[in-house]
Structures are given as structure tokens and as C-alpha cells.
Amino acid sequence: MSRDPIVELAGVNKFYGENHVVKNLDLCVREGEFLSMLGPSGCGKTTTLRMIAGFERQTDGLITVEGESVEEKEPYERSVNTVFQSYALFPHMNVFDNVAYGLKVKKESKAGIKSRVDSALSLVRMQGYEKRRPAQLSGGQRQRIAIARAVVNNPKVLLLDEPLGALDMKLRRQMQLELKNLQKSLGITFLYVTHDQEEALMMSDRIAVMSGGVLEQIGTPKEIYEKPRTRFAADFIGEANMFEAVAREKRSGGAALFELESGTILAGAPEPFVPGEMHYISVRPEKTLFSSAPQDGFTLHGAVIEHIYAGSGIKCVILLPGGQEIKINVPAGFPAPEAGSAVHVYWKPGDAALIHSDSSAIHNTIKNVDLGKYAGVGHEES
Amino acid sequence: MKRAKKKELISLLAMVSPVSFWMALLIALPLIYILGISFCGTDEAHNIVLSPTLRNYARIFDPAIAGIYLNSLSVAGLATIFAILIGYPFAAIMANAKPFSKTLMYVALMLPFWTNCVIRLYAWRTILGSNGTLNFILLKLGLISKPLEIMFTRGAVVLGMVYTLLPFMVMPISTVLEKLDRGLLEASSDLGARPATTFLRVTLPLSAPGVFAGVIMVFIPALGFFFVSDLMGGGTSQLIGNLVERQFKESFNWPFGAALSVLLIAATLILVRLYTASGGQLDDLGAM
Ligand SMILES: Nc1ncnc2c1ncn2[C@@H]1O[C@H](COP(=O)(O)OP(=O)(O)O)[C@@H](O)[C@H]1O
Ligand SMILES: [Mg+2]
């Protein structure tokens, strides 16, 4: 798999009137990868895709596809194709004509069109539906046709805007796998928009986490999940126990002791280590452990207030004296703390993700926005 | 006593279903009457006589009558074509305009309805007549040496029809274009279609029901609007409407007039049927 950049955004900003919806976005999509843009509704994902496809013009910044600026190119001149959130299938054409549309417009030969449409339809397992109108298809089938209509053009990059958003959960899970396999076998670059973190984790080679128009973090699903760099990333992807902690002293093995309101904990030592500096520390519920005896470095002790059977495991909530609740997920078959009992909470220092402090996020925002230019506009959604 | 009871029954009916009651009374009964007498004959004193006959319908093949039919069809056809050519771009601009300009265009389209149609057609005579404003200006500019004969021609009748009926073409088209999913236009562009291709392959086919609705609402009245032919054509161009009018007001041959009307209604119904069969919504026809 080649790793050259194929789509690049550099310093892209988008304003709708006073509303700053994409903020100094730098993003590099590499050839052949499956890159997801993940973020809550309204964070500017669709707007970003629409700027790449050419339906919106960025207020400033540069967008290049295959190293060439697309500034002057209309959507019909760009070598990307889009799978729309609402599918946007042509209601007055049957399935065949929908899929053949891009080829017909490019005046391909009849025989060529026929064979390419056939293979696109077989790719999405929709042969035999050529004569149907979109209105005669189920949601999942329309979805497949929308994908076939885009991939039949052999785009360099496929932009997908929450393509599975309208499907029910079961179909969605199935389509996720199919899409992923399709992407692998075709080798087309996918820029995939979703607000479903589980979907992004399952399907992507890399994930770009967005919030309020700002790119919070970009990395492999493993990096994003295990080493979230911002509070937002830690909170939005999966569940997290979040602690506001002050660095106290270094310990052996790269760990350090931190002090919370309700006790002390261990986590990986920040570089450089500055005693007294504030950090956010995030620990996943499945990495959070409990014991009846106190553990070295940890003084978190609380009452189990919830003990919920959740099929694949047991979800517990422990209330600390300071009022903070800590979630612990115990896989099925392992002992879980009983409701009402008191337990000590701890984890392996390496399982705690260090987020420097909110000042880093603020610092990021200041760096990203030219305040002189947009003084008084700073509107953030999160 | 008996009357009071009848009244009660009527008001009861009116309450149960006021709309269908008045529909029946005001529309269905006259129609049934028209349909009935279209199969009747007349005596020398122009009285309707009950002797079932198809003669009234057969008269349509009379060369004189057939000539009027053909003339009327061609006037209505031309008016419809021009109404599409002018109305479609107007509707497209209106559908894509900002709310304020849209309202302005809508008002411009509807304002003429505040004045009687006949009076507005007279205005055309003062503009286009041989001593009218247009000829005056052209003569003064030296572009022509003698007045153009515009009024009292078939062209003038077509112009009058287009002028009178244009809103009925614009409204259904702009309604359809406004409802058109812009995402489809983006999808077309995304797939490599230039704007002209997108128009031909997506916008036009999807707005066809609106055009069809407009055609029905322009073509059918254009067959019947005898006053337009009177005022703009001055009797040079006879329409089916003139023929029908004459049967009722001059020749007193009501059964023949009724037969002509029945044929017009039948043509309308067939067109509406074709319209709904092609996926058109009856609501869009009634939207006016
Ligand atoms: N055409 C538009 N005009 C004005 N504001 C818009 C427009 N499109 C999107 N927005 C605003 O931009 C923000 C980002 O929208 P969007 O990119 O659609 O978010 P997402 O796809 O992440 O849910 C939202 O606050 C939305 O209200
Ligand atoms: Mg969106």
C-alpha cells in the first residue's frame, strides 16, 4: 500500500457568515488508506467533505488533490466522487441508469458502460436489480447502489458522508464489514465521515477526531483509543474515567505519582516532568481494576453503587468520597465487585493516558486561529 | 310543512358534507344537464326536443366546424409552446431566487389578476394597434415607414392567450422546481456532468410533471377563451370557445353547444388522466 498524500488540506477555514465552522484545518489523506473523520454532529465534517468535492468554497486555505490545487475546479472537474448522506439517487432513473450516469456523461462506449456497471453491481451484490427504480429498493439496497454509482467511475478518492447513518443497527454492522472489504479490494482511498466512534474504530486505518471545527487528533484507531491527546478525544471515543491530577514525584519504570482531590494515583510520567503541573489523565473502564487491599501509589477507595449485567461483561460504578464516579468494566467470567461493597481502585500506570492539560487545547486553538483577522468572532461549538 | 322538512334535509346534508353537497349542486348538476342535452335535437323554434341522437357529435366532421377545431388547436398549441418557452425560465429563476425577490416575482405574476382580464386585453390594443404606442415609437424612430398590422391577427390572439395564461404555466413549474432536491443536482455534478447536462438529464425530466400541469392549464383554456379571440383577433380567428359561445347566444342551438363542451371536457379529462398516469400530482394542478 502506497503512502503518498493524495488529498491535502492546509490551513483551511470556512465561515458561514459569522459562524466559523472549520478552523485552520490541516489534514493529509494518504493514497489507499481508509481515513475516518469522526466527531459529533455539527462539528464541520460534512462541510469539509463538501469543500473537497467542490460544493463549498473554503474561506481561505489550500486544498490539493494529487498534488494539484483544486481551487479553480468545479465539482464536475474534480477526480473525487461522493457517496451522499441521503444517497441522492436519481428517482427518475432505474438502477442501471443511476450507476451508468457518470460513464454516460463521460461518453463511454455502450459496451464499456454495460460491463463496468455489471461489475460495479456485482461488487455491491446488486445484480438483477437493474430495472428497479430507487423507490422500489430498501434502504440498504439504495445504499449499495449509491456506492456502486460512485465506485464505477474509478475515483482516486471516495468521499463518504455518514453513508450508513440511515440504516438500522444490524444492517449497519454488516455494511461496515462489506465497505471495509470493498475498500481493501479496490484499493480506493476512502475519506469517511461518521459520528459513530465504534464504526470509526472498526473500519479505519486512521481516524481524524474533530470537534467544533478543530482537528483534535489524528492517528490509528489504537492510538486514538489508547492514547487520546485531548479531553475531547478521550471522552468522545469510548468511555473514559477522567481525572484532574497534579504531578508530584517520579517513580521507577517511567511512572509518576499524581495527586487528585480524592487521593493519589500512578500514571506514565510526562516529559518533561514538572512537579506541580496539572494534567488530565484518562483511563478506560476496561483497564480500570479493583481490589480489596490497597495498591502501591493508589489511594482511591469507594463504594460500589452500581453493578449491571451487560452480556459480554459487568459494568460497575464506584463512588469516590469526593463525589466522582468511576466506571469499571469486567469481562464476563471474571469476578466483579458486589454492589454495596467498598473497593480500592487502581490500574497499570501504562494504561493511563496523559492529556497535558486544558491549556494545551487552548494553546492549540490560539495557534490555529488568526485572532487578529477574526477578532470578536471566536465562536466555538463543542 | 313539507317544505320545512325538505329544508331540514338539505341543511342536514349540508352539515354532513357541505363540500360534496355544494360540489354536487354547483358542478355536477349543470354538467349532467349539459351531457344530457348534447344528445338531444332542436325544433324550428330552437326548443330542445327529446329525441336521442348523435347528430351533434357527428357535426364535428363538418369541414367548416373541423376548420375551426384545427385553427383553435393550433392557436392553443402555439400559445402553450410560447408559454413554456417564457414560463420555464421565469419559473426557474423564481424557484432559485432569494425570498424577497421570489415574493416580488410572485406579486408581479399575480398582480394582473386584480384587474379584469378584458380590460387588460384592451390595454394591449392601445399598445399594439395601428395608432398604438408601439407603432408610434417605431415610426418616430424611423424604423418603419407605415404602421405594422399586429392587432387582429392570429399572432395577436396567440399573444393574448400567452399573456392571459402565463401564470398558469409558471406556477406549477416553479412549485416542482422548488421541491426539486438540490442534492440530486450536486450528485450529477459530482459524477462529472456539466450544468447543461445536469439540466437536460436531471432538472428537466424531474420538472416534467410541472410542465405537463402547466400545459393542461394553458392548453385547455386556450381552446375556450373566446373573448381573447374577440378582442385580439377581432373575429379573424375562430376558436372552439367562439363556436360554443355562438351556439348558446346567437344560434340558440344548445344541444350542439353542449356536445362541443362535452368534447372539451373529455379532452381535459384525458389529459389529466395522462398527467396522473405519468406520476403527476392532482394537488399541483389545483394549486392555483
Ligand atoms: N449552508 C450552510 N449555511 C450556514 N451554516 C451551515 C451551512 N451548512 C452547515 N452549516 C453550519 O456549519 C456547522 C457544521 O455543519 P456540518 O459540516 O454539516 O457538520 P457535521 O457534518 O459535522 O454534522 C453547523 O453548525 C451548521 O449549522
Ligand atoms: Mg454531516
XYZ file of C-alpha atoms and ligand atoms in Angstrom:
698
model
C 0.000 0.000 0.000
C 1.443 3.291 -1.128
C 1.606 6.036 1.457
C 1.819 9.172 -0.657
C -0.530 12.002 0.198
C -3.463 12.168 -2.209
C -5.686 14.810 -0.618
C -4.181 17.603 1.430
C -5.834 20.425 3.305
C -3.573 23.186 4.558
C -4.843 25.932 6.826
C -8.408 25.568 5.580
C -11.018 27.803 7.176
C -14.709 28.001 6.435
C -17.076 30.680 7.613
C -20.818 30.737 7.116
C -21.361 34.404 7.740
C -20.035 34.902 11.269
C -20.115 31.197 12.011
C -16.606 29.726 11.917
C -17.331 26.053 11.152
C -13.934 24.743 10.033
C -10.929 26.108 11.855
C -7.467 26.115 10.333
C -7.708 22.508 9.289
C -4.557 20.658 8.251
C -5.324 17.196 7.017
C -3.405 14.767 4.860
C -5.167 11.779 3.331
C -2.728 9.132 2.114
C -3.237 7.123 -1.017
C -5.105 3.877 -0.455
C -5.972 4.460 3.166
C -9.311 4.415 4.931
C -9.408 7.683 6.844
C -12.406 8.484 9.014
C -13.406 11.931 10.158
C -15.076 11.391 13.484
C -16.887 13.978 15.545
C -20.255 14.959 16.926
C -22.992 16.358 14.721
C -22.319 19.934 13.669
C -18.537 19.798 14.045
C -17.901 20.545 10.365
C -17.381 17.085 8.852
C -19.860 17.487 6.026
C -18.589 20.972 5.307
C -15.050 19.612 4.993
C -16.149 16.911 2.546
C -18.150 19.434 0.548
C -15.111 21.659 0.223
C -13.062 18.745 -1.107
C -15.847 17.760 -3.536
C -16.206 21.384 -4.639
C -19.748 22.165 -3.467
C -18.471 24.737 -0.990
C -15.528 27.050 -1.341
C -13.182 27.414 1.620
C -12.927 30.918 3.060
C -9.168 30.501 2.979
C -6.534 27.779 2.891
C -5.409 25.339 0.248
C -6.948 22.056 -0.875
C -4.954 19.812 -3.195
C -5.847 16.516 -4.825
C -2.932 14.543 -6.248
C -0.676 17.478 -5.554
C -2.741 19.893 -7.620
C -4.780 22.741 -6.170
C -8.488 22.289 -6.859
C -9.179 25.965 -6.235
C -10.297 26.646 -9.806
C -12.042 23.326 -10.393
C -15.781 22.852 -10.456
C -17.184 19.684 -8.837
C -17.586 18.040 -12.274
C -13.892 18.605 -12.986
C -12.609 17.013 -9.772
C -11.365 13.445 -9.653
C -13.209 12.606 -6.444
C -16.651 11.062 -6.086
C -19.099 11.344 -3.242
C -21.500 8.948 -1.572
C -24.097 11.298 -0.160
C -25.658 11.042 3.266
C -29.123 10.931 1.673
C -27.833 8.770 -1.238
C -29.217 11.302 -3.780
C -30.135 8.570 -6.252
C -31.939 9.861 -9.334
C -35.591 8.910 -8.756
C -36.498 9.011 -12.453
C -33.819 6.515 -13.483
C -33.601 2.821 -12.830
C -30.678 1.243 -11.027
C -28.714 0.634 -14.216
C -29.047 4.226 -15.423
C -28.185 5.563 -11.984
C -24.964 3.570 -11.865
C -24.186 4.290 -15.523
C -24.736 8.045 -15.099
C -21.132 9.097 -14.611
C -19.951 6.908 -17.513
C -22.687 8.130 -19.854
C -21.861 11.723 -19.038
C -18.246 10.981 -19.933
C -19.469 9.469 -23.226
C -18.025 5.998 -22.660
C -18.894 3.305 -25.206
C -22.141 1.414 -24.688
C -20.404 -1.932 -24.288
C -17.879 -0.435 -21.892
C -20.650 1.079 -19.790
C -22.544 -2.203 -19.686
C -19.595 -4.244 -18.476
C -18.458 -1.694 -15.919
C -21.959 -1.234 -14.499
C -22.294 -5.027 -14.322
C -19.109 -5.404 -12.363
C -19.956 -2.464 -10.075
C -23.337 -4.021 -9.329
C -21.780 -7.403 -8.649
C -19.289 -5.700 -6.345
C -22.172 -4.496 -4.163
C -24.117 -7.722 -4.809
C -26.999 -5.988 -6.547
C -27.106 -7.809 -9.882
C -30.621 -8.466 -11.070
C -31.920 -5.156 -9.765
C -31.003 -3.168 -12.916
C -34.586 -2.387 -13.886
C -35.772 -1.266 -10.448
C -36.354 2.350 -9.534
C -34.738 3.661 -6.318
C -38.208 3.927 -4.753
C -38.560 0.161 -5.136
C -35.434 -0.579 -3.088
C -34.880 -0.910 0.633
C -32.601 1.489 2.482
C -29.701 -0.948 2.451
C -30.110 -1.611 -1.260
C -30.196 2.110 -2.050
C -27.022 2.427 -0.045
C -25.322 -0.200 -2.192
C -26.455 1.482 -5.393
C -25.139 4.825 -4.170
C -21.771 3.177 -3.568
C -21.825 1.410 -6.943
C -22.693 4.682 -8.689
C -19.611 6.290 -7.189
C -17.041 3.476 -7.485
C -17.954 2.675 -11.094
C -16.103 5.874 -12.060
C -12.830 4.593 -10.561
C -12.342 7.728 -8.465
C -8.953 8.413 -6.929
C -10.705 9.257 -3.687
C -14.159 8.343 -2.497
C -15.803 10.762 -0.071
C -18.467 9.108 2.070
C -20.735 11.217 4.262
C -22.240 9.054 7.005
C -23.226 6.523 4.352
C -24.645 4.079 6.888
C -26.368 6.685 9.044
C -29.879 5.824 7.880
C -29.597 2.071 8.334
C -30.671 0.030 11.329
C -28.013 -1.317 13.643
C -27.784 -4.850 12.292
C -27.608 -3.858 8.633
C -25.157 -1.198 9.618
C -22.735 -3.662 11.192
C -22.955 -5.869 8.123
C -22.404 -2.971 5.713
C -19.426 -1.785 7.757
C -17.635 -5.028 7.079
C -18.654 -5.038 3.425
C -17.483 -1.474 2.905
C -14.191 -2.180 4.573
C -13.622 -5.240 2.370
C -14.658 -3.297 -0.692
C -12.179 -0.571 0.104
C -9.403 -3.088 0.605
C -10.091 -4.982 -2.604
C -10.490 -1.848 -4.767
C -7.599 -0.007 -3.171
C -9.531 3.273 -3.474
C -8.772 5.924 -0.874
C -11.765 6.402 1.419
C -12.408 9.615 3.306
C -15.230 8.512 5.513
C -17.347 10.750 7.714
C -19.115 9.361 10.744
C -20.239 10.367 14.202
C -20.225 6.750 15.343
C -16.975 6.112 17.207
C -17.389 2.347 17.154
C -17.758 2.438 13.379
C -14.664 4.591 13.015
C -12.612 2.304 15.275
C -13.677 -0.818 13.397
C -13.226 0.354 9.838
C -10.456 2.907 9.685
C -6.754 2.812 9.040
C -6.620 6.230 10.658
C -9.121 8.436 12.435
C -9.255 12.221 12.458
C -11.162 13.365 15.524
C -12.936 16.688 15.064
C -14.733 18.934 17.484
C -16.157 22.378 16.905
C -14.381 22.716 13.577
C -10.985 21.856 15.069
C -8.977 18.735 14.295
C -8.354 17.366 17.786
C -6.217 14.361 16.971
C -5.321 12.143 14.059
C -3.935 8.625 14.384
C -4.607 4.924 14.118
C -7.665 3.619 15.985
C -5.288 2.113 18.560
C -3.503 5.407 19.117
C -6.751 7.320 19.336
C -8.288 4.858 21.747
C -5.308 4.159 23.950
C -3.531 7.487 23.815
C -6.130 10.204 23.391
C -4.313 13.514 23.328
C -7.227 15.771 24.215
C -10.015 15.561 26.767
C -12.479 15.639 23.907
C -10.886 12.662 22.160
C -10.796 10.680 25.395
C -14.416 11.490 26.191
C -15.882 11.082 22.746
C -14.264 7.792 21.807
C -15.312 5.012 24.076
C -15.856 5.537 27.756
C -13.229 7.108 29.941
C -12.582 7.827 33.587
C -11.134 11.311 33.596
C -9.019 12.741 36.395
C -7.691 16.204 37.011
C -4.287 15.458 38.522
C -1.226 17.348 39.741
C 2.194 15.771 39.086
C 4.031 15.075 42.357
C 7.020 12.742 42.042
C 8.665 10.362 39.602
C 8.553 6.675 40.324
C 10.506 3.756 38.872
C 9.633 2.293 35.456
C 8.616 5.593 33.827
C 5.688 6.087 36.173
C 4.876 9.084 38.299
C 2.694 9.811 41.294
C -0.173 12.242 40.797
C -2.417 13.830 43.349
C -6.190 14.136 42.927
C -8.826 15.692 45.144
C -9.774 12.252 46.380
C -6.353 10.609 46.664
C -3.250 9.675 44.708
C -2.749 7.634 41.524
C 0.037 6.405 39.287
C 0.377 7.101 35.581
C 3.114 7.358 32.976
C 5.462 10.262 33.756
C 5.047 13.269 31.463
C 8.070 14.523 29.503
C 9.441 16.858 30.696
C 8.389 16.158 34.247
C 7.418 19.353 36.084
C 6.288 18.803 39.684
C 3.116 20.743 40.424
C 1.945 20.812 36.808
C -1.703 19.954 36.181
C -2.686 17.129 33.808
C -5.788 15.330 32.684
C -5.487 11.599 32.948
C -7.878 9.246 31.214
C -8.277 5.559 31.965
C -10.628 3.229 30.058
C -13.184 1.378 32.209
C -11.916 -1.999 30.956
C -8.379 -1.062 32.063
C -9.565 0.065 35.467
C -9.054 -2.584 38.160
C -10.296 -3.123 41.697
C -9.035 -4.959 44.760
C -9.897 -5.344 48.394
C -6.366 -4.434 49.511
C -4.791 -1.044 48.825
C -2.313 -0.934 45.911
C 1.019 0.842 45.914
C 0.635 4.501 44.938
C -3.173 4.404 44.721
C -5.448 5.700 47.452
C -8.770 5.639 45.630
C -11.304 3.879 47.837
C -15.038 3.954 47.265
C -18.370 2.182 47.392
C -19.773 0.116 44.537
C -23.054 1.835 43.727
C -23.931 0.020 40.516
C -23.394 -3.496 39.257
C -25.015 -4.053 35.865
C -25.017 -7.245 33.854
C -24.317 -6.297 30.206
C -23.994 -9.640 28.439
C -20.356 -9.574 27.458
C -19.379 -8.347 30.890
C -20.346 -6.489 34.017
C -20.371 -2.722 34.337
C -19.723 -1.314 37.783
C -19.740 2.222 39.083
C -17.716 3.166 42.143
C -18.428 6.358 44.021
C -15.344 8.098 45.473
C -15.651 10.183 48.641
C -15.147 13.373 46.611
C -18.258 12.565 44.576
C -16.511 11.355 41.395
C -17.884 8.196 39.847
C -15.515 5.644 38.345
C -16.641 3.133 35.743
C -15.168 -0.345 35.704
C -15.952 -2.929 33.030
C -15.219 -6.503 33.985
C -15.291 -9.114 31.195
C -17.731 -11.990 31.632
C -16.297 -14.826 33.701
C -14.104 -12.619 35.867
C -15.032 -11.651 39.410
C -16.736 -8.282 39.706
C -17.213 -6.239 42.873
C -20.582 -6.685 44.545
C -22.917 -3.732 44.843
C -22.620 -2.101 48.264
C -19.098 -3.349 48.925
C -16.135 -0.997 49.300
C -13.141 -1.476 46.989
C -9.791 0.029 46.088
C -9.421 1.285 42.528
C -6.158 1.103 40.565
C -4.676 0.389 37.134
C -1.363 -0.316 35.466
C 0.397 3.047 35.121
C 0.964 2.349 31.407
C -2.795 2.076 30.810
C -3.430 5.678 31.827
C -3.392 8.222 29.006
C -1.886 11.572 29.784
C -3.534 14.686 28.406
C -1.256 17.547 29.278
C -3.913 19.918 30.481
C -6.635 22.036 29.043
C -4.053 24.717 28.458
C -2.740 22.620 25.559
C -6.153 22.599 23.899
C -6.472 26.332 24.406
C -2.961 26.765 23.092
C -3.962 24.762 20.026
C -6.943 26.973 19.353
C -4.905 30.128 19.644
C -2.302 28.711 17.307
C -4.970 27.675 14.827
C -6.967 30.859 14.612
C -5.569 34.140 13.438
C -7.233 36.181 16.134
C -6.255 39.482 14.583
C -8.172 38.629 11.455
C -11.328 37.362 13.088
C -11.262 39.376 16.305
C -14.509 39.014 18.153
C -15.752 36.119 16.020
C -14.402 33.267 18.158
C -17.478 31.095 18.313
C -16.912 27.534 19.319
C -19.249 24.626 19.415
C -18.401 21.548 21.364
C -94.773 21.511 6.443
C -93.405 19.500 3.584
C -91.118 22.388 2.632
C -89.803 22.696 6.133
C -88.916 19.037 6.134
C -87.108 19.371 2.857
C -85.179 22.320 4.218
C -84.213 20.293 7.206
C -82.967 17.515 4.994
C -80.954 19.943 2.902
C -79.356 21.627 5.884
C -78.635 18.219 7.332
C -76.932 17.190 4.121
C -75.111 20.488 4.063
C -73.857 19.865 7.559
C -72.893 16.278 6.986
C -70.826 17.128 3.971
C -71.027 20.761 2.926
C -68.292 20.487 0.353
C -69.627 17.493 -1.502
C -73.137 18.889 -1.335
C -72.220 22.187 -2.970
C -69.968 20.379 -5.411
C -72.907 18.235 -6.441
C -75.243 21.173 -6.697
C -72.979 23.643 -8.474
C -70.837 21.436 -10.620
C -72.333 18.006 -11.121
C -75.928 19.028 -11.913
C -75.064 21.516 -14.684
C -72.628 19.000 -16.127
C -75.240 16.275 -16.152
C -77.646 18.691 -17.822
C -75.064 19.582 -20.477
C -74.264 15.931 -21.098
C -77.993 15.155 -21.360
C -78.912 17.822 -23.868
C -75.863 17.100 -26.013
C -77.768 14.023 -27.213
C -80.950 15.993 -27.960
C -82.169 17.737 -31.094
C -83.913 21.099 -31.658
C -87.102 22.102 -33.434
C -87.528 25.159 -35.725
C -88.171 27.437 -32.736
C -84.804 26.371 -31.249
C -86.530 24.436 -28.474
C -84.715 21.385 -27.194
C -86.553 18.234 -28.172
C -86.069 14.889 -26.511
C -85.104 12.642 -29.410
C -81.859 10.849 -28.716
C -79.326 11.489 -31.481
C -75.580 11.537 -32.115
C -76.006 14.192 -34.785
C -74.457 16.933 -32.632
C -71.291 14.939 -32.283
C -71.228 13.987 -35.948
C -71.255 17.672 -36.944
C -67.677 17.981 -35.755
C -66.640 16.363 -39.019
C -68.402 19.086 -40.967
C -65.491 20.828 -42.819
C -66.389 24.308 -41.510
C -66.533 23.103 -37.937
C -63.426 20.957 -38.348
C -61.582 24.016 -39.683
C -62.427 25.954 -36.522
C -61.255 22.991 -34.448
C -57.928 22.844 -36.255
C -57.422 26.610 -36.000
C -58.273 26.518 -32.318
C -55.919 23.606 -31.685
C -53.069 25.371 -33.470
C -53.652 28.661 -31.593
C -53.778 26.810 -28.280
C -50.729 24.741 -29.258
C -48.697 27.800 -30.186
C -49.797 29.622 -27.025
C -48.749 26.604 -24.960
C -45.335 26.383 -26.618
C -44.633 30.073 -26.078
C -45.921 29.844 -22.524
C -43.396 27.035 -21.864
C -40.556 28.942 -23.535
C -41.229 32.065 -21.471
C -42.645 30.414 -18.361
C -39.943 27.800 -17.741
C -37.017 30.227 -17.396
C -39.209 32.548 -15.353
C -40.188 29.664 -13.047
C -36.568 28.506 -12.776
C -35.369 31.969 -11.768
C -38.267 32.315 -9.344
C -37.632 28.918 -7.738
C -33.969 29.746 -7.122
C -34.465 33.380 -6.098
C -33.922 34.721 -2.588
C -37.134 35.021 -0.556
C -37.543 38.747 -1.233
C -37.067 38.561 -4.998
C -39.259 35.471 -5.058
C -42.101 37.362 -3.407
C -41.581 40.228 -5.828
C -41.774 37.918 -8.830
C -44.820 36.210 -7.410
C -46.574 39.550 -6.964
C -45.628 40.624 -10.481
C -47.147 37.396 -11.734
C -50.347 37.696 -9.724
C -50.943 41.453 -9.755
C -52.644 41.468 -13.180
C -55.377 39.247 -11.740
C -56.573 42.230 -9.738
C -57.728 43.834 -12.974
C -60.351 42.355 -15.216
C -58.845 40.306 -17.970
C -60.882 42.051 -20.668
C -59.627 45.469 -19.579
C -56.046 44.238 -19.686
C -56.551 42.939 -23.193
C -57.881 46.350 -24.224
C -54.593 47.751 -22.953
C -52.798 45.566 -25.483
C -54.916 47.126 -28.224
C -53.760 50.607 -27.267
C -50.170 49.412 -27.318
C -50.212 47.276 -30.463
C -52.944 48.915 -32.588
C -52.068 50.685 -35.845
C -52.237 54.013 -33.944
C -50.840 52.390 -30.838
C -47.814 53.186 -28.727
C -45.506 50.656 -30.345
C -46.167 51.792 -33.902
C -45.881 55.405 -32.768
C -42.425 54.833 -31.329
C -41.197 52.756 -34.269
C -42.463 55.376 -36.755
C -40.838 58.185 -34.795
C -37.550 56.279 -34.710
C -37.857 55.792 -38.448
C -37.544 52.033 -38.146
C -40.760 51.513 -40.142
C -42.453 53.655 -42.751
C -46.034 52.548 -42.205
C -47.760 51.079 -39.114
C -47.321 47.363 -38.503
C -50.518 45.337 -38.580
C -50.233 43.472 -35.312
C -53.730 43.568 -33.883
C -56.477 41.374 -35.293
C -54.175 38.629 -36.475
C -53.698 35.068 -35.343
C -50.420 36.190 -33.832
C -52.259 38.718 -31.694
C -54.645 36.020 -30.474
C -51.695 33.812 -29.526
C -50.058 36.744 -27.761
C -53.263 37.439 -25.840
C -53.507 33.802 -24.797
C -49.893 33.638 -23.648
C -50.318 36.883 -21.754
C -53.523 35.767 -20.051
C -52.442 32.239 -19.227
C -48.707 32.581 -18.463
C -49.131 32.447 -14.647
C -50.799 29.070 -15.009
C -47.663 27.784 -16.685
C -45.206 29.423 -14.281
C -46.803 28.355 -11.008
C -46.802 24.548 -11.387
C -43.298 24.571 -12.873
C -41.867 26.724 -10.116
C -43.630 24.571 -7.500
C -41.936 21.461 -8.883
C -38.565 23.173 -9.242
C -38.731 24.441 -5.670
C -39.366 20.926 -4.414
C -36.500 19.538 -6.506
C -33.857 18.006 -4.250
C -30.708 20.099 -4.751
C -28.695 17.074 -3.658
C -29.582 15.443 -6.985
C -28.043 18.341 -8.888
C -24.928 18.061 -6.749
C -24.801 14.310 -7.328
C -24.986 14.896 -11.076
C -22.194 17.450 -10.909
C -20.172 15.131 -8.681
C -20.456 12.429 -11.337
C -18.933 14.726 -13.932
C -21.952 16.372 -15.572
C -21.644 19.989 -16.675
C -24.541 22.299 -15.772
C -26.192 21.931 -19.204
C -26.056 18.130 -18.947
C -27.434 18.248 -15.423
C -30.300 20.375 -16.672
C -31.144 18.031 -19.535
C -30.734 14.771 -17.633
C -31.955 15.670 -14.152
C -33.742 19.012 -13.815
C -35.845 18.793 -16.965
C -37.130 15.222 -16.548
C -37.906 15.823 -12.882
C -39.800 19.026 -13.642
C -41.790 17.390 -16.457
C -44.861 16.899 -14.227
C -44.890 20.657 -13.604
C -44.612 21.371 -17.311
C -47.371 18.871 -18.001
C -49.596 20.503 -15.388
C -48.871 23.885 -16.981
C -49.699 22.504 -20.416
C -53.090 21.310 -19.218
C -53.843 24.616 -17.538
C -52.826 26.651 -20.573
C -53.875 24.467 -23.480
C -57.444 23.715 -22.392
C -58.448 27.305 -21.514
C -56.748 28.477 -24.725
C -59.251 26.358 -26.670
C -62.113 28.095 -24.955
C -61.186 31.711 -24.222
C -63.425 33.237 -26.910
C -63.069 36.778 -25.529
C -59.333 36.731 -26.243
C -60.060 35.838 -29.839
C -62.760 38.549 -29.979
C -60.593 41.290 -28.512
C -57.209 40.444 -30.031
C -58.327 38.714 -33.223
C -61.422 40.765 -33.923
C -63.179 37.767 -35.395
C -60.325 36.812 -37.744
C -59.554 33.727 -35.747
C -62.399 31.479 -34.637
C -61.829 29.215 -31.637
C -63.828 26.338 -30.221
C -64.809 28.770 -27.489
C -66.298 31.146 -30.043
C -68.223 28.292 -31.574
C -69.627 27.211 -28.218
C -70.483 30.785 -27.295
C -72.320 31.261 -30.590
C -74.463 28.175 -30.086
C -75.723 29.477 -26.785
C -76.008 33.206 -27.555
C -76.726 33.514 -31.267
C -77.733 30.281 -32.972
C -79.643 29.021 -29.943
C -78.538 25.503 -30.724
C -77.905 24.470 -27.131
C -77.562 20.747 -27.843
C -74.747 21.348 -30.356
C -73.056 23.799 -27.951
C -73.400 21.164 -25.242
C -71.806 18.497 -27.444
C -68.861 20.791 -28.177
C -68.466 21.431 -24.438
C -68.601 17.731 -23.637
C -65.784 17.135 -26.102
C -63.676 19.834 -24.427
C -64.318 18.315 -21.007
C -63.448 14.868 -22.351
C -60.187 16.210 -23.758
C -59.388 17.777 -20.383
C -60.108 14.568 -18.520
C -57.942 12.560 -20.885
C -55.059 14.986 -20.416
C -55.459 14.939 -16.630
C -55.545 11.150 -16.719
C -52.321 11.087 -18.746
C -50.854 13.539 -16.268
C -51.613 11.431 -13.215
C -50.565 8.277 -15.051
C -47.156 9.838 -15.659
C -46.771 10.445 -11.938
C -48.220 13.962 -11.654
C -49.993 15.075 -8.501
C -53.574 16.335 -8.771
C -52.769 18.782 -5.975
C -50.261 20.539 -8.199
C -52.995 21.132 -10.753
C -55.314 22.543 -8.138
C -52.588 24.625 -6.531
C -53.667 27.658 -8.494
N -25.118 26.051 4.110
C -24.894 26.425 5.378
N -25.151 27.690 5.781
C -24.922 28.071 7.055
N -24.435 27.265 8.016
C -24.161 25.999 7.681
C -24.378 25.512 6.354
N -24.016 24.208 6.315
C -23.602 23.898 7.558
N -23.688 24.961 8.383
C -23.273 25.001 9.808
O -21.943 24.570 9.868
C -21.738 23.740 11.001
C -21.118 22.441 10.580
O -22.043 21.713 9.806
P -21.694 20.316 9.143
O -20.439 20.439 8.382
O -22.895 19.894 8.381
O -21.493 19.393 10.402
P -21.420 17.809 10.525
O -21.437 17.225 9.156
O -20.159 17.545 11.254
O -22.600 17.404 11.327
C -23.084 23.611 11.687
O -23.094 24.482 12.779
C -24.067 24.030 10.641
O -25.161 24.655 11.238
Mg -22.982 15.952 8.370
